[in-house]
Each structure stands twice: as C-alpha cells, then as structure tokens.
Coordinates of C-alpha atoms and ligand atoms in Angstrom, one line a residue:
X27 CA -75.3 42.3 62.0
X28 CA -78.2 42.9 64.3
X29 CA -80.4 45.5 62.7
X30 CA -82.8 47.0 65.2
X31 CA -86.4 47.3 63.9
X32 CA -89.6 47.6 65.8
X33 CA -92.0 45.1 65.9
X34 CA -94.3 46.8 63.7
X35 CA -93.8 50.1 61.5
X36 CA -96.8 52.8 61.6
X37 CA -97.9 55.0 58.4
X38 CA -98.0 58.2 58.3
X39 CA -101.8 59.8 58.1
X40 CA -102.6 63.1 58.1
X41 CA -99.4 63.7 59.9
X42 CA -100.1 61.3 62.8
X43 CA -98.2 58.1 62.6
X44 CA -100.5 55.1 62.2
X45 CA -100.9 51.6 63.2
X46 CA -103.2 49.5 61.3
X47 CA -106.2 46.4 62.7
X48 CA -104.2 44.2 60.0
X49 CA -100.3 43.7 59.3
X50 CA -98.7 42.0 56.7
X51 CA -94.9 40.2 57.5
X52 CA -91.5 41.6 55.5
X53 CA -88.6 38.8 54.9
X54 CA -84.7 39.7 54.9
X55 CA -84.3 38.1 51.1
X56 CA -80.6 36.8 52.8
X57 CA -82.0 34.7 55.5
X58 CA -85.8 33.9 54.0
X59 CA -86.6 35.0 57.7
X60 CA -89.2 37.5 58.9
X61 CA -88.2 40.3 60.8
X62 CA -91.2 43.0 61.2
X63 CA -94.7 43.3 60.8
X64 CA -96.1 46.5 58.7
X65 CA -99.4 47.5 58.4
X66 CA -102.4 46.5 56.4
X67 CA -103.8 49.8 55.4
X68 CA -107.7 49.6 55.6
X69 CA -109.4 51.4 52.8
X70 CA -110.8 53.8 55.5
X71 CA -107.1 54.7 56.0
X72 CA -106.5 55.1 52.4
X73 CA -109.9 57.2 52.2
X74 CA -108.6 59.2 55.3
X75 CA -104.9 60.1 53.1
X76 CA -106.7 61.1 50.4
X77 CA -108.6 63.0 52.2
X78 CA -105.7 64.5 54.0
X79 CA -103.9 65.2 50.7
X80 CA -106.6 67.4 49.4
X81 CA -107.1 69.4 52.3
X82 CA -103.6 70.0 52.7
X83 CA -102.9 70.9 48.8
X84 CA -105.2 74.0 49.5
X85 CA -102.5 75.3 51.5
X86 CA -99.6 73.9 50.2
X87 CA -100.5 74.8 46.5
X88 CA -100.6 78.0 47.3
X89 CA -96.8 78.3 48.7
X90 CA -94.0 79.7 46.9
X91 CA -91.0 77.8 45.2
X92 CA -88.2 78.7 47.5
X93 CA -90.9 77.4 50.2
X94 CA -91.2 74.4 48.9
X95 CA -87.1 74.4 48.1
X96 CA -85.9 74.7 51.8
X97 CA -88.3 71.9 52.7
X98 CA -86.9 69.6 50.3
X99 CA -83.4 70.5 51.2
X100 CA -83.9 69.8 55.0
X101 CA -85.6 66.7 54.1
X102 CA -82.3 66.1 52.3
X103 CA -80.2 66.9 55.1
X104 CA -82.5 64.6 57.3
X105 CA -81.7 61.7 54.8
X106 CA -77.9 62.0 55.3
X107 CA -78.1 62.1 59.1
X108 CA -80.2 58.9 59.0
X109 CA -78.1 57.5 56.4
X110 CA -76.4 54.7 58.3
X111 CA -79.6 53.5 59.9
X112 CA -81.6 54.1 56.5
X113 CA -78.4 51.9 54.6
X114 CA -79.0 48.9 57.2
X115 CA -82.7 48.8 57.0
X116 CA -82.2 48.8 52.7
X117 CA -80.0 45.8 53.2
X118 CA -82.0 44.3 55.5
X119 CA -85.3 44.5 53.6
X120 CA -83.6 44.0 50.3
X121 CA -81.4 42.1 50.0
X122 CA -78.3 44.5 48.7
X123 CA -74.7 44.8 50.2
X124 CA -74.6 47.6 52.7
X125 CA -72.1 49.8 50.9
X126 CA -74.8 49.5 48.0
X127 CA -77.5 50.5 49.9
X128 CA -75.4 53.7 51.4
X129 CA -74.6 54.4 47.6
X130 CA -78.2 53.9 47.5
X131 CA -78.8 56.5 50.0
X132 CA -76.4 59.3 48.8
X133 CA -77.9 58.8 45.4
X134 CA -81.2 59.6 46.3
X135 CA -79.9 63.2 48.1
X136 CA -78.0 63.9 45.1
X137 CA -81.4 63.6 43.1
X138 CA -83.6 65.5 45.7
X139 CA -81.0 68.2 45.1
X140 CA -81.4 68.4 41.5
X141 CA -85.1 68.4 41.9
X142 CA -84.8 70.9 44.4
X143 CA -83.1 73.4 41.8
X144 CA -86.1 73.0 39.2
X145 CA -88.4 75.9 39.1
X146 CA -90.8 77.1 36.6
X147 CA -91.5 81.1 36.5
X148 CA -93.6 82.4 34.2
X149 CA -92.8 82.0 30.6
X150 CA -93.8 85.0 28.7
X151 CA -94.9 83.3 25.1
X152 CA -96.1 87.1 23.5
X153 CA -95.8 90.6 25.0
X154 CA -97.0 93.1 22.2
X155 CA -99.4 96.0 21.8
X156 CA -102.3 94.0 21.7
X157 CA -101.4 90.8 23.9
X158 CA -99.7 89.5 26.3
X159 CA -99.5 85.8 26.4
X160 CA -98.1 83.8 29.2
X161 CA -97.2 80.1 30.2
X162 CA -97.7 79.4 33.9
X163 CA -97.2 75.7 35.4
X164 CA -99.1 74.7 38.2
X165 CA -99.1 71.7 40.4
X166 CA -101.9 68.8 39.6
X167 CA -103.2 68.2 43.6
X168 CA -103.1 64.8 45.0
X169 CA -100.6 62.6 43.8
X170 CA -100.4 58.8 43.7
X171 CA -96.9 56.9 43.9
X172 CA -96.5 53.7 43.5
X173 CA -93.0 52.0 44.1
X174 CA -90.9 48.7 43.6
X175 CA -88.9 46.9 45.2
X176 CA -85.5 47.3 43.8
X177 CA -84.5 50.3 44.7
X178 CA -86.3 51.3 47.8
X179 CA -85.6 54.7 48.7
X180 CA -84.1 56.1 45.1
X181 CA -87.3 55.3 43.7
X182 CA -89.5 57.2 46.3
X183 CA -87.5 59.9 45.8
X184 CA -87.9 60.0 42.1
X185 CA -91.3 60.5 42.3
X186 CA -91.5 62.6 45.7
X187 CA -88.7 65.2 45.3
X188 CA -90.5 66.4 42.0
X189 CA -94.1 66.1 43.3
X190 CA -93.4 68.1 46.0
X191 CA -91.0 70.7 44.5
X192 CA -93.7 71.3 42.0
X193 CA -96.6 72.2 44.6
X194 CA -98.4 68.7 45.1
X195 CA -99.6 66.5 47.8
X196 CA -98.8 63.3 47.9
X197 CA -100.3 59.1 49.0
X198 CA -97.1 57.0 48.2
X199 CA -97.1 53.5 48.3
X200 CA -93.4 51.0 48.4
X201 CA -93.8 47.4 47.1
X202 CA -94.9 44.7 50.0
X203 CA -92.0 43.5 49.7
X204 CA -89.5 46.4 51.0
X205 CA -92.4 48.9 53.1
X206 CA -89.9 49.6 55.8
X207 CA -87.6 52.4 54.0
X208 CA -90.4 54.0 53.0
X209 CA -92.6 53.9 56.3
X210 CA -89.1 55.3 58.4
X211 CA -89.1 58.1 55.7
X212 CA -92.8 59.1 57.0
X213 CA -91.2 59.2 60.2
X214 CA -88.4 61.7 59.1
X215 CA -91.0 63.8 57.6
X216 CA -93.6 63.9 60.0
X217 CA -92.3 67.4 62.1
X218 CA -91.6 68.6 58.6
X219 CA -94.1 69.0 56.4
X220 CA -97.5 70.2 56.8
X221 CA -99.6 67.6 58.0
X222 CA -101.5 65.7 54.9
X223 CA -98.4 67.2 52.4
X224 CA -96.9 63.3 52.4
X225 CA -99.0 60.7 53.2
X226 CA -97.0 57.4 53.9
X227 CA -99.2 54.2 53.3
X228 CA -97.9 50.5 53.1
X229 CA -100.2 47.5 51.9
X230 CA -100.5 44.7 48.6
X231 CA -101.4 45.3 45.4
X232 CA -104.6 45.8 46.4
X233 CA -103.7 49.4 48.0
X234 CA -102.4 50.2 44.8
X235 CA -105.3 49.5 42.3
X236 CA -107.3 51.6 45.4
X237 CA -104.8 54.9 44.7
X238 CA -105.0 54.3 41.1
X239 CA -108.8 54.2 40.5
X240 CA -109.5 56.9 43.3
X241 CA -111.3 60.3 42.1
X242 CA -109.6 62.3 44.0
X243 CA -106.0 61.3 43.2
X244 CA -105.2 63.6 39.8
X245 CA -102.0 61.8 38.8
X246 CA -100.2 58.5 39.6
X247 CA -96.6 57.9 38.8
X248 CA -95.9 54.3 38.9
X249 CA -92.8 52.1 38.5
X250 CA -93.2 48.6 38.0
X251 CA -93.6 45.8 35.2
X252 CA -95.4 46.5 32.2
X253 CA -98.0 44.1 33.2
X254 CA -98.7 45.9 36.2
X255 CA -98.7 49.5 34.5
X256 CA -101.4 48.3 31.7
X257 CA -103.6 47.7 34.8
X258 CA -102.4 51.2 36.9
X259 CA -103.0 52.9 33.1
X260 CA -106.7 51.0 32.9
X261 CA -107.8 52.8 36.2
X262 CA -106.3 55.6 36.0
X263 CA -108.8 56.5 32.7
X264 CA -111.6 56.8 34.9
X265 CA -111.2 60.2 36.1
X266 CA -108.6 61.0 33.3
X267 CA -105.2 61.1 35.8
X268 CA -102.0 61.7 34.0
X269 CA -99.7 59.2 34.4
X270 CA -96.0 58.7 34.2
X271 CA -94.7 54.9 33.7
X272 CA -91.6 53.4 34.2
X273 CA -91.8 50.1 33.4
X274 CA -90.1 46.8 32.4
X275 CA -87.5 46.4 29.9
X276 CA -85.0 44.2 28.1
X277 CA -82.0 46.2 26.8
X278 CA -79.3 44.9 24.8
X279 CA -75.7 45.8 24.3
X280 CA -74.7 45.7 21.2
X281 CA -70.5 44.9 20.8
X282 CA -68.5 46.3 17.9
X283 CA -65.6 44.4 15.9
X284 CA -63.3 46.9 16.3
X285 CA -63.0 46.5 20.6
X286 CA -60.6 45.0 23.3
X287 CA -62.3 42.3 25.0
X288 CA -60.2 42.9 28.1
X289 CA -60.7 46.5 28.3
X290 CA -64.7 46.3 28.2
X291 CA -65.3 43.0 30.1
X292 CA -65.4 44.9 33.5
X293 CA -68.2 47.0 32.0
X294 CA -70.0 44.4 30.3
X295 CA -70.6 42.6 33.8
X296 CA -71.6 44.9 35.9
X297 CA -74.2 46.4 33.4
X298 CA -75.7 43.4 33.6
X299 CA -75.3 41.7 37.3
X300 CA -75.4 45.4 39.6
X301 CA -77.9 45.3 41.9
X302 CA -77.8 41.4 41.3
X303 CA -79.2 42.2 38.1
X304 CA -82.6 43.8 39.4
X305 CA -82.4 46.9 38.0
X306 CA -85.1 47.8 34.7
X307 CA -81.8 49.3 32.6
X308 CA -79.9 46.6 33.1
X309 CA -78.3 44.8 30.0
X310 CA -80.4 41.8 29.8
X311 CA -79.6 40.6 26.1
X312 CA -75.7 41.1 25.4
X313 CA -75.0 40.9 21.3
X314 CA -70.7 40.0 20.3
X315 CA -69.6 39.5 17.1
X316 CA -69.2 35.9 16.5
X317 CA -65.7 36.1 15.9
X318 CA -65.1 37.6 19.1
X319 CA -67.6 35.7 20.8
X320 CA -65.1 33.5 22.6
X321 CA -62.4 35.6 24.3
X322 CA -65.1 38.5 25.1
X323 CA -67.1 35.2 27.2
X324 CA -63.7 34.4 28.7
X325 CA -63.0 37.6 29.8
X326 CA -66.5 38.5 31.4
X327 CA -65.9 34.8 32.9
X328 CA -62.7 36.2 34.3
X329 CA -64.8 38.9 36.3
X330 CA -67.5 37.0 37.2
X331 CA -65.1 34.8 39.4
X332 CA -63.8 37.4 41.7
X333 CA -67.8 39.1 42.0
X334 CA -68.6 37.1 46.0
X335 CA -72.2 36.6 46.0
X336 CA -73.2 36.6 50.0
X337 CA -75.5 37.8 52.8
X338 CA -75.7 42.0 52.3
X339 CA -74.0 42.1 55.8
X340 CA -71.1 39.9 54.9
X341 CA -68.3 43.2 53.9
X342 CA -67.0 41.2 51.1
X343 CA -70.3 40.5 49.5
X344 CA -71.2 42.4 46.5
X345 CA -73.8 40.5 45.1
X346 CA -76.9 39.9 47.2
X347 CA -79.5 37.9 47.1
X348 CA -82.6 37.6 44.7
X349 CA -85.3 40.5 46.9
X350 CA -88.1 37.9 46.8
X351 CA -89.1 34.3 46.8
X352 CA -91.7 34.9 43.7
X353 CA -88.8 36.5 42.2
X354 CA -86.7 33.5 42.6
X355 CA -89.0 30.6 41.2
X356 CA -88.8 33.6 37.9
X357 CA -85.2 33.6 38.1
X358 CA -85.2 29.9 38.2
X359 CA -87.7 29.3 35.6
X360 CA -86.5 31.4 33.0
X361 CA -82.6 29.2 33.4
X362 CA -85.0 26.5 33.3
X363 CA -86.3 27.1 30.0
X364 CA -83.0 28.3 28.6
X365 CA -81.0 25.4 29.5
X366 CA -84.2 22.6 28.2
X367 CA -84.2 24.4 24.7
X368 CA -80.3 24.1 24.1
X369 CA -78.6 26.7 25.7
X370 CA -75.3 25.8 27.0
X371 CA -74.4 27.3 30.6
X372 CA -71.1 28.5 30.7
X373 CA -70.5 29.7 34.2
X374 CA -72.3 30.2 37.3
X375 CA -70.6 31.4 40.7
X376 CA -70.7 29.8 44.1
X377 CA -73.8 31.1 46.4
X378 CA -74.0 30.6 50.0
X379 CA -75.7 28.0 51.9
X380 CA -79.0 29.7 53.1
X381 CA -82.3 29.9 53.5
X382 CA -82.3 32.8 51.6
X383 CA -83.2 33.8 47.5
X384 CA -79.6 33.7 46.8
X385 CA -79.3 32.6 42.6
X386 CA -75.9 32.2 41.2
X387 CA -74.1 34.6 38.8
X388 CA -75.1 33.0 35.7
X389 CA -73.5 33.4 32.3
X390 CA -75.3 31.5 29.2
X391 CA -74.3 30.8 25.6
X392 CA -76.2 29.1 22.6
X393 CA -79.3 31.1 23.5
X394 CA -82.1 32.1 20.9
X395 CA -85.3 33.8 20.6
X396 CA -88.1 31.1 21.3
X397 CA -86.4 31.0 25.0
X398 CA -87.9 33.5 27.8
X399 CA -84.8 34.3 28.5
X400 CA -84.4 36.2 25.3
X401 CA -88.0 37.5 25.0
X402 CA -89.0 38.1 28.4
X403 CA -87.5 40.5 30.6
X404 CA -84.9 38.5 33.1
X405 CA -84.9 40.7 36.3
X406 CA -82.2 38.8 37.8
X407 CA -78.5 37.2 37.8
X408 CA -78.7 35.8 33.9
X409 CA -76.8 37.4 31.1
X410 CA -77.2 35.6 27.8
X411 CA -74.8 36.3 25.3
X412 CA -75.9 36.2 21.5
X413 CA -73.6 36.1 18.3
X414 CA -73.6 38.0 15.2
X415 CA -71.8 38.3 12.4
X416 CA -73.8 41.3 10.3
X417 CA -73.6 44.4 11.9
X418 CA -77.8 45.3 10.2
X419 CA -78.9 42.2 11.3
X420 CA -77.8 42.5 14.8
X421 CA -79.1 45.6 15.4
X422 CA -82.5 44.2 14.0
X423 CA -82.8 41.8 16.8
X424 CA -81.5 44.6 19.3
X425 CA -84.8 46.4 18.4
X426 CA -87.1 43.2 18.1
X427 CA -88.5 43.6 21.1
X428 CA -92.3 45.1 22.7
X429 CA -89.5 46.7 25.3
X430 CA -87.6 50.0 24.6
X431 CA -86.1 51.2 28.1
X432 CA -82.5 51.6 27.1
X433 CA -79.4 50.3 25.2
X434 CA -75.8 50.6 24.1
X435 CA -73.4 50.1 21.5
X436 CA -69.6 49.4 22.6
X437 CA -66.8 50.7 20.2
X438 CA -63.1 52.0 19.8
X439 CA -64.7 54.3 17.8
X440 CA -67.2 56.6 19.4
X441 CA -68.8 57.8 16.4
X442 CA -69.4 54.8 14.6
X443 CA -71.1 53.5 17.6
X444 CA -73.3 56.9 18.4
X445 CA -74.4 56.8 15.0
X446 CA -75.6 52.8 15.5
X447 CA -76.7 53.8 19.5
X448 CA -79.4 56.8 17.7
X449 CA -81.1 54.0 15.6
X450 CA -81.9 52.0 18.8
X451 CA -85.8 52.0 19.8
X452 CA -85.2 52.9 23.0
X453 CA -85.7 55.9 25.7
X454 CA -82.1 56.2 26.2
X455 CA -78.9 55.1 24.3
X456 CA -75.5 54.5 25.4
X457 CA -72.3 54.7 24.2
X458 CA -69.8 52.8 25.6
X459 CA -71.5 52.5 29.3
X460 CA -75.0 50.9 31.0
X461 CA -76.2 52.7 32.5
X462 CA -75.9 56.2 32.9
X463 CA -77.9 58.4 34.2
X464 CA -78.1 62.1 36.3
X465 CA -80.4 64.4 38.2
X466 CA -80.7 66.3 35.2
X467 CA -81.0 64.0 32.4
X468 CA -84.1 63.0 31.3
X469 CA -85.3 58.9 31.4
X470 CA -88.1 57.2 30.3
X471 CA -88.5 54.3 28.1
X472 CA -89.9 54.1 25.1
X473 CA -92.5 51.2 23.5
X474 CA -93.9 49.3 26.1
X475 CA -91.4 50.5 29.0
X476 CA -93.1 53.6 29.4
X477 CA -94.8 56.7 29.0
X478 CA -93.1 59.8 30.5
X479 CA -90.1 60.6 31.8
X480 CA -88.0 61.1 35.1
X481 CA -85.5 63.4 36.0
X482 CA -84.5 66.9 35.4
X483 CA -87.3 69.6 34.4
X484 CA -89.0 67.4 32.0
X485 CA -89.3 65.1 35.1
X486 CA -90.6 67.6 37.3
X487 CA -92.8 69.3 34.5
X488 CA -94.8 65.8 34.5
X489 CA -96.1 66.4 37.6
X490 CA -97.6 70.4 36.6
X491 CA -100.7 71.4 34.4
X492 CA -99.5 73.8 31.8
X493 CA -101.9 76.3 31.5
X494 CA -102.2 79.6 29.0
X495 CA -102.9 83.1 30.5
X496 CA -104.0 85.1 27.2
X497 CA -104.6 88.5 27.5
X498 CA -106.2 91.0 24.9
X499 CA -104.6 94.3 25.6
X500 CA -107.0 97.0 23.5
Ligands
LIG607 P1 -94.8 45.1 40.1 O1 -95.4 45.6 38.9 O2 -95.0 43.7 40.6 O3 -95.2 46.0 41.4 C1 -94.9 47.4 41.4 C2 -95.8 48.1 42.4 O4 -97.2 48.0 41.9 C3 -95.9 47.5 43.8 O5 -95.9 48.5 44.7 C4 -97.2 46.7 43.7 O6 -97.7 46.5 45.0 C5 -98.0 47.6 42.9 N1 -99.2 46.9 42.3 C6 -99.4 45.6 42.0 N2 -100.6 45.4 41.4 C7 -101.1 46.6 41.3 C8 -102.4 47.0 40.7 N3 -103.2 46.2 40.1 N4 -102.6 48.4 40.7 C9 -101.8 49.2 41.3 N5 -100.6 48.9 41.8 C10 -100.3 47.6 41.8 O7 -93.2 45.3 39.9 P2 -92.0 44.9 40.9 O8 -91.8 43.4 40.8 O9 -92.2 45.6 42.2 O10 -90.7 45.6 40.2 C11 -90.0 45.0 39.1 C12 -90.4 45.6 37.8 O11 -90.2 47.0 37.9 C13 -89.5 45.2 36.7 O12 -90.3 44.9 35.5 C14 -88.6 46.4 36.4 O13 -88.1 46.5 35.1 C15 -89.5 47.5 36.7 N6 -88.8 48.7 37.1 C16 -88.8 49.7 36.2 C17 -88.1 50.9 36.5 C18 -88.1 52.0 35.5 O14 -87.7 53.1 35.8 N7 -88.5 51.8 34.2 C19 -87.4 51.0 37.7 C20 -87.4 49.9 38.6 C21 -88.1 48.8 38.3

C-alpha cells in the first residue's frame, strides 16, 4: 500500500505548525526503509512551548468543565474522521497490521470519551454551624508527556484526554521512533484549541530529559521502561513535579490443575504475542502445572501455527514486525541467552523475507531464572513456559520479580483462582483473561512498574492539586 506522507512533518508551537533547522529520519519497521523526515526540535523551540503552555494555562485554567468537555468531544469526533488516514500512518510508522492500528484508533476515542465524562465539583467535606470545609481540584499548569512507541496514538491519549479535561496545558513528546501519529494529531488540533493549550514537539531522548528537568513544567506523565522512568523521576525532583509512571513489566499467568487446555489455549497466545508481544501487560512468563505442561504447549502450538506473521499492509497479517532495529538485536539477544543456557525451543513460525525487524513467534520450554528471558522483561515475540507442581511455590516465583504491572490466574473455578489472583504483587490481577482493561478502570503497576495510575477519575485526579477551602463560620 502506498501511504502518502510529506516529506517532513511540522510541530505544533504556540499554535503555528513548525518546521525545525534539524530533522531526524522515521523507518517503516516492515521494510527497514525510511519514509519521512521529522523535526529536530531545538531547545529554543522547546523553551518557546513552554513558554506557550504557561501563557495559555492563564486562560485555559480558568475555563469551565463542560468547556473543556465539548473540546475534547470534537477532538474525538476529529479522530474518527481521520481514522483511516491516522490507521495507515500507525501501520506504517509501526509496524502493526492495519485492522490493529484502526482498533488502535477507535480505542483511543472510546477512552477520550471516558475522560471526557470525569468531572470534579466541589466536595463539601463539613458544612456545620461553625465551618464549612470544602474539597476543590484544580489543574497543575504545564504538563509534560512523554510517549512510547508501542501504541502510538492510545498512549497520547492517555495522558492528553485527562490533562486537558482537568484544566492543563500541555508539551507532549511520542518516541523517535513513531513521531508521525502524534505530529498529524497537532495538525487536527491546531483550529481547535487555543493556541499554546497543546503543544506538539517531536525529537530524541534528549527532548525528553529537557521536558523533565524544565521549571516550568509542574508535572510529567511518562510511559516507558523502568530504566528510563528512574531518570524522568531523578529530574523531575528538582522543581518537585508530580509524576505518574507507567513503566516496564514482566507478568506471569499463572495455570490451575483443574483447566481445559483446549478451551484456554486461544487466550494464552494472544495475551502473550498481541501487538507482536510489545505491549507492557503482556504475559511474559507463563507458569502450567507440570502435569499439564505438555498438552497445554501443544495446544498454544496449535494456535501459533495459523497466527501469519507479515508486512502490516499484507490483509492476512496479524502479526507485525518487531517496531525497531534496537528492539530487534533485544529480541534476539534475549532467545540467545535462553537457548545457550538450556532452554529447548519448541516452536517458532515462518517470518517473511525482508529487510524489515520481523522475529518469529517463538515458544520456549526448559527455561529458568538465571536466563534474561525469565528475569528481564521480553518486549517481544517470546513466551517461555515454566512448570510447577506446588500451587505456593508457583505463586512464589510469580511474585519474584522487581516488576509488578499485572497478572492472572486461569481456572474452572473462578473463586479459587480470584482468591490466588489477590495475592499477586501486582497493579492489576486477572482472572481468567490478559489483559483487560476500560476507560474507567483504574491501571498502574505496582513495584518498579510504576507510580500512579491511568484511567477513570483516579486517572484524571493525577493530573489536579487537591486543595482544602476551610472556612470558620462565627
Ligand atoms: P523508553 O524508556 O526507551 O522511551 C520512552 C520515552 O522516553 C521515549 O519518548 C524516549 O524518547 C523518552 N526518553 C528516553 N530517555 C529519556 C530521558 N533521559 N528523559 C526523558 N525521556 C526520555 O521506552 P520505549 O522503548 O519507548 O517503550 C517500551 C517500554 O515501555 C517497555 O518497557 C514497556 O513495558 C513500557 N510501556 C509501559 C506501559 C505502561 O502503561 N506501563 C505502556 C507501554 C509501554
């Protein structure tokens, strides 16, 4: 498919779109080709958003909720009209199928909207002869965002929706890796908001440690690894910002005695190989009773046969390619290690011939801590599956991990596994499913996948200062 895209992108400053004295190239992870230039952004640029940002907060802060609400709801309907062009440039900058990235898409509307329904009047705390104590939430100012590369647009609009529903400004900032999604979405809102509401910036790493050590900026909400969020966290001390972190992790499913191999297999697979496995709740450590260890690995076998890895244009594919080359040698290196220390690979799928990051579907037994595979986080195609034959023990090496993002217990019985799911150290817990999640369901991770949460009010409420109106009546 021939995916139009100008030769360069611009940012959006101050509500003028942007080029910038320095560009950086973006690859289509199918082809290993390059296919547009985005800009550098200079750290005059970056002063000038900031800048932007708290001029326009003056204003903005200042306007009401159902304000803020019909912005957010147009920008919503904006996404949907654009969704076919938004789908192809997701695919193209990232590697996914295209009916994935327009799942992708509709997502992310379905989220604004839940954002979009979160308001905060005042909570009246005491009201009695003598005082009157009240509970107002108000929006922080400038706002930081810091984005990966997995899911492009859903993760912008995690952060974005409940910055700007609350009454902030924002300087958001994709991965290097996918900038495109993210600049086009400055285009959409240019003629909507205010200018300086949403500032649209694309550069490294570099702009990043810039928007999390910068004075001005009163919060940063970062998704990313947990190596990268120690640093954010480190900078973001220096003026106090709050932060929100959603970070690595390394989830396990945990598999009862008492289940149908057959019935679960489906599942099993795609909790771990969606999104060709790059997603942080992914099930990345998969634990099966050892005496069902066998027809459980030949059914999840069974699946991973008829799951076509290919280009995210090809209609059939439903697997795409790795979303970058570092990624890749990761990948590659972690099967490494696995397979020199013993493990034993039992089935990896056909991948197309390319120039592209494309990894095969890989399925590995006789796997054991000591490996990376087992005590890193794998963000990509591996699922290592792990024996057990006491239930204690098994959930012992489910929680031995510095990770604590999510998890899940698989049963025929629903209450037997809930009541193993609540004693996993983890932000989230599933039962039967991995994942699951909803506009108005909280997510975070616990440990060292996080700090904060996402979604619903208690997402939303992340991005306000509570603050106490107390009132002495006589
Ligand atoms: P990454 O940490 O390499 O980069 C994330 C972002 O941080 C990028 O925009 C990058 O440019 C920026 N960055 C890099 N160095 C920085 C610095 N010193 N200061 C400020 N910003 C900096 O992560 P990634 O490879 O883009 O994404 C994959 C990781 O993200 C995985 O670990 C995955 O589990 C995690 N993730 C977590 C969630 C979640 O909700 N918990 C969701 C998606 C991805």
């Amino acid at each position: 498919m021939n995916v139009h895209v100008k030769p360069t992108l611009p940012m959006l400053i101050n509500g003028q779109l942007v080029a910038s004295n320095k560009t950086f190239d973006v690859t289509n992870p199918s082809t290993g080709t390059t296919f547009t230039q985005c800009p550098d952004c200079t750290k005059e640029q970056f002063e000038d958003a900031v800048a932007a940002a708290k001029e326009a907060f003056k204003t903005w802060g200042k306007t009401s909720y159902e304000e803020r609400k019909a912005l957010l709801e147009q920008l919503g309907a904006r996404l949907t009209e654009n969704a076919d062009t938004l789908a192809e440039l997701i695919t193209l900058e990232n590697g996914k199928p295209l009916a994935k990235a327009k799942q992708e898409i509709a997502a992310s509307v379905f989220w604004l909207k839940g954002f979009a329904a979160v308001d905060f009047p005042v909570e009246v705390l005491k009201d009695n002869e003598t005082q009157r104590v009240e509970l107002h939430r108000k929006p922080l100012g400038v706002v930081g965002l810091i984005l990966p590369w997995n899911y492009p647009l859903m993760t912008a609009m995690f952060k974005l929706a409940p910055a700007l529903i609350a009454g902030n400004t924002i300087v958001v900032k994709p991965s290097p890796y996918t900038p495109v999604t993210t600049l086009i979405l400055g285009e959409i809102v240019q003629d909507l908001y205010p200018a300086g509401v949403i500032n649209v910036l694309s550069g490294g790493n570099e702009l990043g440690a810039w928007i999390s050590g910068h004075p001005d900026i009163r919060k940063v909400s970062f998704t990313g690894s947990t190596e990268t969020g120690k640093k954010v966290m480190q900078s973001a001390s220096s003026n106090m910002k709050r932060v929100t972190m959603e970070l690595g992790g390394n989830d396990a499913g945990l598999v009862l005695d008492d289940i149908d191999p057959k019935m679960i297999a489906n599942d099993l697979f795609w909790s771990r190989f969606s999104n060709n496995g790059q997603v942080c709740v992914a099930m990345k450590r998969l634990f099966v009773p050892e005496k069902l260890a066998e027809p459980i690995a030949k059914e999840i076998v069974e699946v991973a046969k008829n799951a076509k890895v290919g280009d995210g244009f090809d209609e059939d594919s439903e697997i795409g390619p790795i979303q970058n080359k570092m990624q890749y040698e990761k990948v590659k290196a972690i099967f490494d290690d696995a397979v020199s220390k013993g493990a034993k690979v039992l089935f990896q799928s056909e991948i197309p011939e390319s120039d592209g990051y494309f990894f095969p579907i890989t399925i590995l037994t006789d796997v054991k801590p000591g490996m990376r595979i087992i005590d890193e986080e794998a963000f990509g195609p591996l699922m290592p599956i792990l024996t057990y034959t006491d239930e204690e023990e098994a959930l012992e090496r489910v929680n031995d991990s510095e990770y604590g993002l999510g998890g899940s217990v698989w049963s025929s019985d629903v209450d037997r596994a809930s009541a193993l799911a609540e004693r996993i150290e983890s932000g989230t817990a599933w039962v039967n499913q991995h994942p699951s999640m909803a506009p108005d369901i909280p997510y975070g991770g616990a440990k060292q996948s996080g700090i904060g949460v996402e979604s619903g009010r208690w997402g939303v409420e992340e991005y306000t200062q509570m603050q106490v109106v107390s009132v002495k009546k006589t």
